[in-house]
Tab-separated table of C-alpha atoms and ligand atoms in Angstrom:
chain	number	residue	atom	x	y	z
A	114	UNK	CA	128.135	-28.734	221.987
A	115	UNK	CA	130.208	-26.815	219.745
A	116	UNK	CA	132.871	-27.789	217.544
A	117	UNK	CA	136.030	-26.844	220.115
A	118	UNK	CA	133.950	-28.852	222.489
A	119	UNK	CA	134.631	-32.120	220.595
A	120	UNK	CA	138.127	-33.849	221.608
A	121	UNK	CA	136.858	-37.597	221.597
A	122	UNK	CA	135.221	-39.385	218.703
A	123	UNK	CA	133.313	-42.423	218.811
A	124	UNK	CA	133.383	-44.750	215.663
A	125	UNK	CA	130.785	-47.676	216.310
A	126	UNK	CA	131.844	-50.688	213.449
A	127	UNK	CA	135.236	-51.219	212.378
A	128	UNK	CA	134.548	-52.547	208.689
A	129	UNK	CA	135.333	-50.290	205.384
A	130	UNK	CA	133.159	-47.147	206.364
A	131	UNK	CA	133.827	-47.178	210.168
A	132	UNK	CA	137.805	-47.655	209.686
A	133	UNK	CA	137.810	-44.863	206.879
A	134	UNK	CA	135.656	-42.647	209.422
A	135	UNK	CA	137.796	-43.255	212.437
A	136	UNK	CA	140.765	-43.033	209.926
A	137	UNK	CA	139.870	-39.184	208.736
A	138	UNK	CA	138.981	-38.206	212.181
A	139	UNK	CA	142.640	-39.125	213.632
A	140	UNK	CA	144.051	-37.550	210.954
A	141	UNK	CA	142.384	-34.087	211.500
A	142	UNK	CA	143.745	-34.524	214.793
A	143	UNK	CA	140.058	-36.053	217.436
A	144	UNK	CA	140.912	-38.822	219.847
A	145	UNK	CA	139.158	-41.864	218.154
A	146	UNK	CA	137.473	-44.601	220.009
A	147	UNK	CA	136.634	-47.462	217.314
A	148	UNK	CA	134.592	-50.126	218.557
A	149	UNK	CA	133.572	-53.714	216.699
A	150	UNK	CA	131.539	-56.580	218.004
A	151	UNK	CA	134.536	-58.941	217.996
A	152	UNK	CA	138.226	-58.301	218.287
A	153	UNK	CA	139.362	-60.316	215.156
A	154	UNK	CA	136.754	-57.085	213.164
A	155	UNK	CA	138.831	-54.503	215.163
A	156	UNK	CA	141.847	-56.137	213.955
A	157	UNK	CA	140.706	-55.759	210.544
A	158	UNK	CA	139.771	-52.321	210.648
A	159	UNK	CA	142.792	-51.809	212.007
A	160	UNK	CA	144.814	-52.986	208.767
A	161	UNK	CA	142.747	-51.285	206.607
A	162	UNK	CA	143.538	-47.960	208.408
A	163	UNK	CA	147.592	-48.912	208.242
A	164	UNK	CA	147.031	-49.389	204.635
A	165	UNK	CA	144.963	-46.717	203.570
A	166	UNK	CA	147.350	-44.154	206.038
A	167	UNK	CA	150.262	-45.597	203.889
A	168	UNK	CA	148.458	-45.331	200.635
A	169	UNK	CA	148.040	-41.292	201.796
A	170	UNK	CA	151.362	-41.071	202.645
A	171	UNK	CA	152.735	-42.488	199.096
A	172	UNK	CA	150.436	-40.307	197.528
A	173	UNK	CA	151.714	-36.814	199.955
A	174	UNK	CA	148.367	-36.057	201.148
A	175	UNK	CA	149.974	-36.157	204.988
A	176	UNK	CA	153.359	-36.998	206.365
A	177	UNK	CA	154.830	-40.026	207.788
A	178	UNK	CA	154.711	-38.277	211.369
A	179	UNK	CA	150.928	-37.454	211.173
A	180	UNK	CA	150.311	-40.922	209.778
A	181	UNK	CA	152.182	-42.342	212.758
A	182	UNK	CA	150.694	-39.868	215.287
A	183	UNK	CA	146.907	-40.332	213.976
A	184	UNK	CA	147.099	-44.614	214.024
A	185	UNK	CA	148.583	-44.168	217.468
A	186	UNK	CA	145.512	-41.909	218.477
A	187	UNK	CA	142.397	-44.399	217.439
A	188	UNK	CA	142.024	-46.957	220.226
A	189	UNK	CA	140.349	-50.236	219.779
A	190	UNK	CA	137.527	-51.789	221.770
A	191	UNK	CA	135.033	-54.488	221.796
A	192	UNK	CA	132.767	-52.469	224.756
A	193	UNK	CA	130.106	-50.287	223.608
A	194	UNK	CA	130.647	-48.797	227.124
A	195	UNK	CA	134.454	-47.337	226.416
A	196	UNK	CA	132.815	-44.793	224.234
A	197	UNK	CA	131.016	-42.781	227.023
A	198	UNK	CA	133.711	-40.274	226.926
A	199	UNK	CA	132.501	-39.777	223.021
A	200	UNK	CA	131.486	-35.910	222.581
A	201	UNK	CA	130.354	-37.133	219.140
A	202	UNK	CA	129.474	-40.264	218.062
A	203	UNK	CA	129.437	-41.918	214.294
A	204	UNK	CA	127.647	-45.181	214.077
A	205	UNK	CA	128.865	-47.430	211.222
A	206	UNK	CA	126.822	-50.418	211.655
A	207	UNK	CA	124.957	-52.989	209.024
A	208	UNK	CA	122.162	-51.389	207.761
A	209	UNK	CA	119.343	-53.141	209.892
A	210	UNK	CA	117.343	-50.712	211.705
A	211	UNK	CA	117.017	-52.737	214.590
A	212	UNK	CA	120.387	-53.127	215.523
A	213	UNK	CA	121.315	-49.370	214.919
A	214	UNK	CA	118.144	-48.324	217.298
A	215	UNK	CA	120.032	-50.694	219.747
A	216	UNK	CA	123.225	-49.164	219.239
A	217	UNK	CA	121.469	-45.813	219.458
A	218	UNK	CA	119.547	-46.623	223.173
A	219	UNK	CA	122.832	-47.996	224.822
A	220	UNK	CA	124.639	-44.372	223.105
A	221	UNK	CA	122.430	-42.294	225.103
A	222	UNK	CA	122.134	-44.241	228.051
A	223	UNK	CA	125.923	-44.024	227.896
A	224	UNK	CA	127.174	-41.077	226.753
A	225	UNK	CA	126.525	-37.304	228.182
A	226	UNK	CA	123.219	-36.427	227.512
A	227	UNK	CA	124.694	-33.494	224.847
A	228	UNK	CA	127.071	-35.574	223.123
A	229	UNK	CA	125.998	-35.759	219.088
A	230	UNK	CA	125.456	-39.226	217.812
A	231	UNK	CA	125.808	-39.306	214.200
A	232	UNK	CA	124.790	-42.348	211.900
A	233	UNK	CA	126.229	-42.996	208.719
A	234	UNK	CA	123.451	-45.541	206.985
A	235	UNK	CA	122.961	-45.117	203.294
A	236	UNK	CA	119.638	-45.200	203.077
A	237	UNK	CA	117.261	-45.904	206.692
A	238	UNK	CA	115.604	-43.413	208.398
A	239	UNK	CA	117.297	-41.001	210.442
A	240	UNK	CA	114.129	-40.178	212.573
A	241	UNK	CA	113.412	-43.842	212.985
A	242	UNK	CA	117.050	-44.404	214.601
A	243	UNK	CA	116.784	-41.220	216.786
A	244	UNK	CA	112.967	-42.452	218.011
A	245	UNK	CA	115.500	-45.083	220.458
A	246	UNK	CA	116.918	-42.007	221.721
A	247	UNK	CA	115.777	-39.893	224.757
A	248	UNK	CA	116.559	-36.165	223.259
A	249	UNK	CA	116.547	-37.060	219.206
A	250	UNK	CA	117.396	-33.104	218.617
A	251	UNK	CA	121.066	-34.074	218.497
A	252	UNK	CA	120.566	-37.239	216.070
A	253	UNK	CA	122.105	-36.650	212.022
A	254	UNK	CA	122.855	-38.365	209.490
A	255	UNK	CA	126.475	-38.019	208.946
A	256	UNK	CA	126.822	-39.833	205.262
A	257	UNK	CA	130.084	-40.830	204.665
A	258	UNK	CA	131.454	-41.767	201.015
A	259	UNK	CA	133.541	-44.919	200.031
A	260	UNK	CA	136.582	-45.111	199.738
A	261	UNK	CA	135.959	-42.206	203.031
A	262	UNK	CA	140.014	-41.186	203.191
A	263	UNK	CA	139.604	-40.105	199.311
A	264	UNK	CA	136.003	-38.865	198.563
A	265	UNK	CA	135.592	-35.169	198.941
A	266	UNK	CA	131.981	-34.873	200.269
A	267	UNK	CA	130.005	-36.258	203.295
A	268	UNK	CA	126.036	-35.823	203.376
A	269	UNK	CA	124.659	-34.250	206.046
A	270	UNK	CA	120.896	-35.864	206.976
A	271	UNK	CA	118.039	-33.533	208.611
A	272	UNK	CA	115.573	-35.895	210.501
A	273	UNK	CA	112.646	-34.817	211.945
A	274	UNK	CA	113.814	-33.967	215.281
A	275	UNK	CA	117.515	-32.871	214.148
A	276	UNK	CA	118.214	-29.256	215.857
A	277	UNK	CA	119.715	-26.676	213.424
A	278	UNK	CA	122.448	-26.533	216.296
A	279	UNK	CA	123.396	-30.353	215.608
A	280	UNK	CA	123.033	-29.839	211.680
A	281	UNK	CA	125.605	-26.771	212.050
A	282	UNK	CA	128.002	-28.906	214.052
A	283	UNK	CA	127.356	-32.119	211.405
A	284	UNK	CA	128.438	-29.296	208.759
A	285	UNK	CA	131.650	-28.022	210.929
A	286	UNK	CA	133.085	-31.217	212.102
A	287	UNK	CA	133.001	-32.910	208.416
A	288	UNK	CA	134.742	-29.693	207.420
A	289	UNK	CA	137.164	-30.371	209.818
A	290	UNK	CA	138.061	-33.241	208.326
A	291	UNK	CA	138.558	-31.910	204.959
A	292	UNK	CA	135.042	-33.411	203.585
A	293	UNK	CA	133.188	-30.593	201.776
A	294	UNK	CA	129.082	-31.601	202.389
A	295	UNK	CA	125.651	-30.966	201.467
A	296	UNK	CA	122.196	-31.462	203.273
A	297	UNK	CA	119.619	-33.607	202.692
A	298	UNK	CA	116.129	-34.291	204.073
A	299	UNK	CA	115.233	-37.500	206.108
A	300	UNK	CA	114.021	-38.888	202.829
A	301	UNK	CA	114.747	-42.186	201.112
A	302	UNK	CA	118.230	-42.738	200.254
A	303	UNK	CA	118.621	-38.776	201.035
A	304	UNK	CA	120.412	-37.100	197.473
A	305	UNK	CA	123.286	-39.797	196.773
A	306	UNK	CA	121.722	-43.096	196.907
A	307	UNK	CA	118.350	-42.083	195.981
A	308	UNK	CA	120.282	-41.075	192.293
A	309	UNK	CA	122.952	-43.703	192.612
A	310	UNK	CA	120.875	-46.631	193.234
A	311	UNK	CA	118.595	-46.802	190.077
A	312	UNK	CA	121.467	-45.822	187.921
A	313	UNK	CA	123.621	-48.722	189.237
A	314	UNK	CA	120.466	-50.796	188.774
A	315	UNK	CA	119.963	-50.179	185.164
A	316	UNK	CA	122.901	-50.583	184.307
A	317	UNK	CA	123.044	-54.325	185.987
A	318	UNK	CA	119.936	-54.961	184.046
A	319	UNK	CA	121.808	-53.384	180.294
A	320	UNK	CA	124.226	-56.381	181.229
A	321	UNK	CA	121.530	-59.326	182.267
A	322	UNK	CA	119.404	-58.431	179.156
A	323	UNK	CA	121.880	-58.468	177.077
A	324	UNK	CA	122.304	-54.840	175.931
A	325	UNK	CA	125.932	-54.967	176.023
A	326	UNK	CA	128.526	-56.896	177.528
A	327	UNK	CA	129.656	-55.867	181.424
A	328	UNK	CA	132.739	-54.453	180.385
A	329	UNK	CA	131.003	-52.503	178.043
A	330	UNK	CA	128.349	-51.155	179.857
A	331	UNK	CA	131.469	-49.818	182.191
A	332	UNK	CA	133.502	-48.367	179.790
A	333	UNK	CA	129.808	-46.664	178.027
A	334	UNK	CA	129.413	-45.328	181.225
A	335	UNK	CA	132.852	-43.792	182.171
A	336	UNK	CA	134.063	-42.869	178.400
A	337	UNK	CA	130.427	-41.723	177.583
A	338	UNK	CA	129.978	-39.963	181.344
A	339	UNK	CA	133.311	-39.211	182.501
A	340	UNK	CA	132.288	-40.681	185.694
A	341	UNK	CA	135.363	-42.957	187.441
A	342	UNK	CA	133.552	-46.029	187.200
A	343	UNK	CA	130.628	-47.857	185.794
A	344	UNK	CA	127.761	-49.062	187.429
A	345	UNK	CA	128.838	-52.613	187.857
A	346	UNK	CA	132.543	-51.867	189.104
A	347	UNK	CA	131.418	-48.874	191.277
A	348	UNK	CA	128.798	-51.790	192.485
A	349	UNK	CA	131.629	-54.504	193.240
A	350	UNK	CA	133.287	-51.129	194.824
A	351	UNK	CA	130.704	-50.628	197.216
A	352	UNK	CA	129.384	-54.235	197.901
A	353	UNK	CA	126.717	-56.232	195.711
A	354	UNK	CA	124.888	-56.797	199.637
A	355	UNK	CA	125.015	-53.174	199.991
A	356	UNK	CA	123.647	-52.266	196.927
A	357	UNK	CA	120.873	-54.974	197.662
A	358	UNK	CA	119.847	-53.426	200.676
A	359	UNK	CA	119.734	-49.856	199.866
A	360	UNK	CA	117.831	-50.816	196.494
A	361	UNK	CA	115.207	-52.640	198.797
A	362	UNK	CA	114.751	-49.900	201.238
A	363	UNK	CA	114.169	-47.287	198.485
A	364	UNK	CA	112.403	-50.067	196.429
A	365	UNK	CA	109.801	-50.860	199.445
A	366	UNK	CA	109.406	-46.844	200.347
A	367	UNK	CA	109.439	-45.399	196.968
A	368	UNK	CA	107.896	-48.252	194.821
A	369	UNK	CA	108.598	-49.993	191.402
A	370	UNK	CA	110.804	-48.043	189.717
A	371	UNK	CA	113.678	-48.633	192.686
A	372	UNK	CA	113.090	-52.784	192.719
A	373	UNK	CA	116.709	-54.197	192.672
A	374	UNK	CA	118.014	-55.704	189.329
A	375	UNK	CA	117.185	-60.013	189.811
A	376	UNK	CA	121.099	-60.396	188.763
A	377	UNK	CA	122.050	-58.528	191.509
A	378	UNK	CA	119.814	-60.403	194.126
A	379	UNK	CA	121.363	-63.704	192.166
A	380	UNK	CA	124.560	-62.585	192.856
A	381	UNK	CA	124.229	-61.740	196.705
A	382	UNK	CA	122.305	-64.966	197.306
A	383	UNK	CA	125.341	-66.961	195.544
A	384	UNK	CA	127.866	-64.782	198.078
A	385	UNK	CA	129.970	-62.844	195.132
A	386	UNK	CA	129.141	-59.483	197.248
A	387	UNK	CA	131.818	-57.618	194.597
A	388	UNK	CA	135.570	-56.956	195.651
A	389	UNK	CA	135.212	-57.860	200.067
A	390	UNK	CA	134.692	-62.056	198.518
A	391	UNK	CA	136.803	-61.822	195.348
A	392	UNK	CA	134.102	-62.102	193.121
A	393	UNK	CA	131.113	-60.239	192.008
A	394	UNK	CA	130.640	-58.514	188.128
A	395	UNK	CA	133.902	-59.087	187.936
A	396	UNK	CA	137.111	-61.327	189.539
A	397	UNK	CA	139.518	-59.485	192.061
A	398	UNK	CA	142.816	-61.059	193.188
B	171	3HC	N1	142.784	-45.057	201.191
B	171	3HC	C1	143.668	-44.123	200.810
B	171	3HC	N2	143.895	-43.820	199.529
B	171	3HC	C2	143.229	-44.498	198.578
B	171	3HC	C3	142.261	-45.484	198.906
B	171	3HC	C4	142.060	-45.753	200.286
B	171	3HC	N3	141.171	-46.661	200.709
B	171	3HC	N4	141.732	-45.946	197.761
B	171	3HC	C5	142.313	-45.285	196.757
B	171	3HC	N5	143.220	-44.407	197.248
B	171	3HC	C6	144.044	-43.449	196.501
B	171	3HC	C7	145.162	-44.155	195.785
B	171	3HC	O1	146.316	-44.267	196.588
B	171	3HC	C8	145.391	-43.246	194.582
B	171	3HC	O2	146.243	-42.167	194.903
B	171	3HC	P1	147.164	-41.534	193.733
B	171	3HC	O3	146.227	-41.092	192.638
B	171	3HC	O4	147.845	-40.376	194.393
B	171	3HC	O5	148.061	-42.640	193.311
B	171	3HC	C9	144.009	-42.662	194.301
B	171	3HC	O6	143.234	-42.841	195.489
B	171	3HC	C10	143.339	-43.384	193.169
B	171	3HC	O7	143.313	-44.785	193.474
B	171	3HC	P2	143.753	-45.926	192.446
B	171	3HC	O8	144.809	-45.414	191.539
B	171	3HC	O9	144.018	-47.168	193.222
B	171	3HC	O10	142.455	-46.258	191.651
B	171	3HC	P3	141.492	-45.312	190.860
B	171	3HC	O11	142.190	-44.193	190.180
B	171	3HC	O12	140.673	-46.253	190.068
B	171	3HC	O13	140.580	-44.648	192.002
B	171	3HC	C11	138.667	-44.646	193.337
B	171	3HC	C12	139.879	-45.423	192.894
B	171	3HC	C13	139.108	-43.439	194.160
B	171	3HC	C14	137.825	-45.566	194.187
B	171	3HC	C15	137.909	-44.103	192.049
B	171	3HC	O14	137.736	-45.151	191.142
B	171	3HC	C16	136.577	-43.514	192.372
B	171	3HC	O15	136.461	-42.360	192.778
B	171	3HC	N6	135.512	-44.324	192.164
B	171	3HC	C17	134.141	-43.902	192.497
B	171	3HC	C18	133.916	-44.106	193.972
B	171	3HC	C19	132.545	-43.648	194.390
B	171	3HC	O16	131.703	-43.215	193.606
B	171	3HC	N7	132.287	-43.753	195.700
B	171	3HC	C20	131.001	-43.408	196.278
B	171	3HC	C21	130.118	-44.591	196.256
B	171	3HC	S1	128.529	-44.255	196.946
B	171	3HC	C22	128.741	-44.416	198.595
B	171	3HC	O17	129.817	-44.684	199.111
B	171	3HC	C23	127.505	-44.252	199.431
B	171	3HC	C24	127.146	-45.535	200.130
B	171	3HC	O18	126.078	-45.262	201.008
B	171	3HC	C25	126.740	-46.663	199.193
């Protein structure tokens, strides 16, 4: 498969990081194919792409007409099946391995035997999602950032099995849509999270110890970093249950110094998951 090859994208989960994916790939121009488990989650991908392709269009990033033309070009679906015509797949499921190897063994029992199928998890093992696959040469990690239509890089994840062909084409069709990337091994949390996470953590646990106040442990952060936001706002950003998970994967593969802050398992249990619920560090309208 080579990049010219690929006219038809497959987007499997409509929530923030599947509608941003399927978003990007319209705009450069693929066919997209987004599918969700139930229509009223297709739906709401759906707004979130009219909002974010608006949002690009205030800002003059694309025209009205290519906005128009890309929304018109992602269809919706509730049938794993209606992406068999996918020449490259991105799966943007919840992070449990078991239902991504699922999603992964009806792929390649459904789609032609070259197509590339792509997962975007944050942290699980790219070699233990391909192992549900029959030829796991063309499985990679294709790491997406959030918010996807605005961050400039995607990480490109080597598993065990991944050919240097797929790799190349992971590199080529992220360029394509206007992500710059970088490569990773099949290791825990790859580059991004494996840094991200224990920065986010400590700075959760600055707050529940009582090193500073939230807001100040924010503003320390971006005034004393220059970063855009502090750990606990870039955590709301991303999703408290998110942040959870990928702490506890690289917690239970890489050991102590990755266990997840106990406010931030407080805070999933009570449901304040950050700005999705309203609520998490801090209160979002
Ligand atoms: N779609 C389209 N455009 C969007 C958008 C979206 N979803 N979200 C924001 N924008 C645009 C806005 O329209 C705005 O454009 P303008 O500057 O031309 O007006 C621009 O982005 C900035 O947005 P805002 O003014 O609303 O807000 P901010 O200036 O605070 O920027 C932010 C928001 C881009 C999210 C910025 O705060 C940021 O970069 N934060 C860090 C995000 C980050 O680190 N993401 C990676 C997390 S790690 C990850 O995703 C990996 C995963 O596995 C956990």
């Amino acid at each position: 498969m080579e990049l010219d090859d690929i006219d038809t994208v497959g987007v499997v989960g409509a929530g923030t990081m599947g509608s941003g994916i399927a978003q990007v790939a319209s705009v450069a121009g693929y066919r997209v194919v987004m599918r969700d488990v139930e229509q009223r989650f297709v739906d709401s991908g759906f707004d979130a792409i009219e909002s974010s392709l608006d949002r690009v269009v205030d800002r003059g990033a694309v025209d009205r007409a290519t906005a128009d033309d890309a929304r018109e070009r992602i269809e919706g679906t509730t049938d794993l099946d209606a992406l068999a015509g996918a020449d490259l797949v991105v799966e943007a499921v919840t992070e449990d391995l078991d239902i991504k190897q699922s999603v992964f063994a009806t792929l390649a029992e459904t789609c032609s035997s070259d197509a590339v199928l792509a997962t975007n998890t944050s942290t699980l093992s790219i070699t233990s999602i391909a192992s549900a696959v029959d030829r796991p040469e063309r499985v990679v990690g294709l790491h997406f950032m959030n918010p996807v239509p605005v961050m400039a890089g995607v990480e490109v994840v080597v598993g065990e099995h991944t050919s240097e062909a797929t790799v190349d084409l992971a590199h080529a069709f992220a360029a394509d849509l206007d992500k710059e990337t970088w490569e990773a091994d099949d290791r825990p949390g790859f580059v991004v999270n494996r840094v991200l996470m224990p920065w986010i953590n400590e700075g959760i646990r600055a707050y529940d110890e009582g090193v500073a106040e939230k807001g100040d442990v924010d503003r320390g952060l971006r005034l004393g970093t220059n970063v855009p936001m502090g750990p606990l706002e870039l955590a709301d950003h991303i999703g408290l249950d998110v942040v959870l998970d990928a702490s506890e994967t690289l917690h239970d593969e890489l050991g102590d110094r990755y266990r997840p802050a106990y406010l931030l398992k407080r805070k999933v249990e009570a449901g304040d998951l950050g700005k999705k619920t309203g609520v998490g560090f801090y209160e979002y309208d």
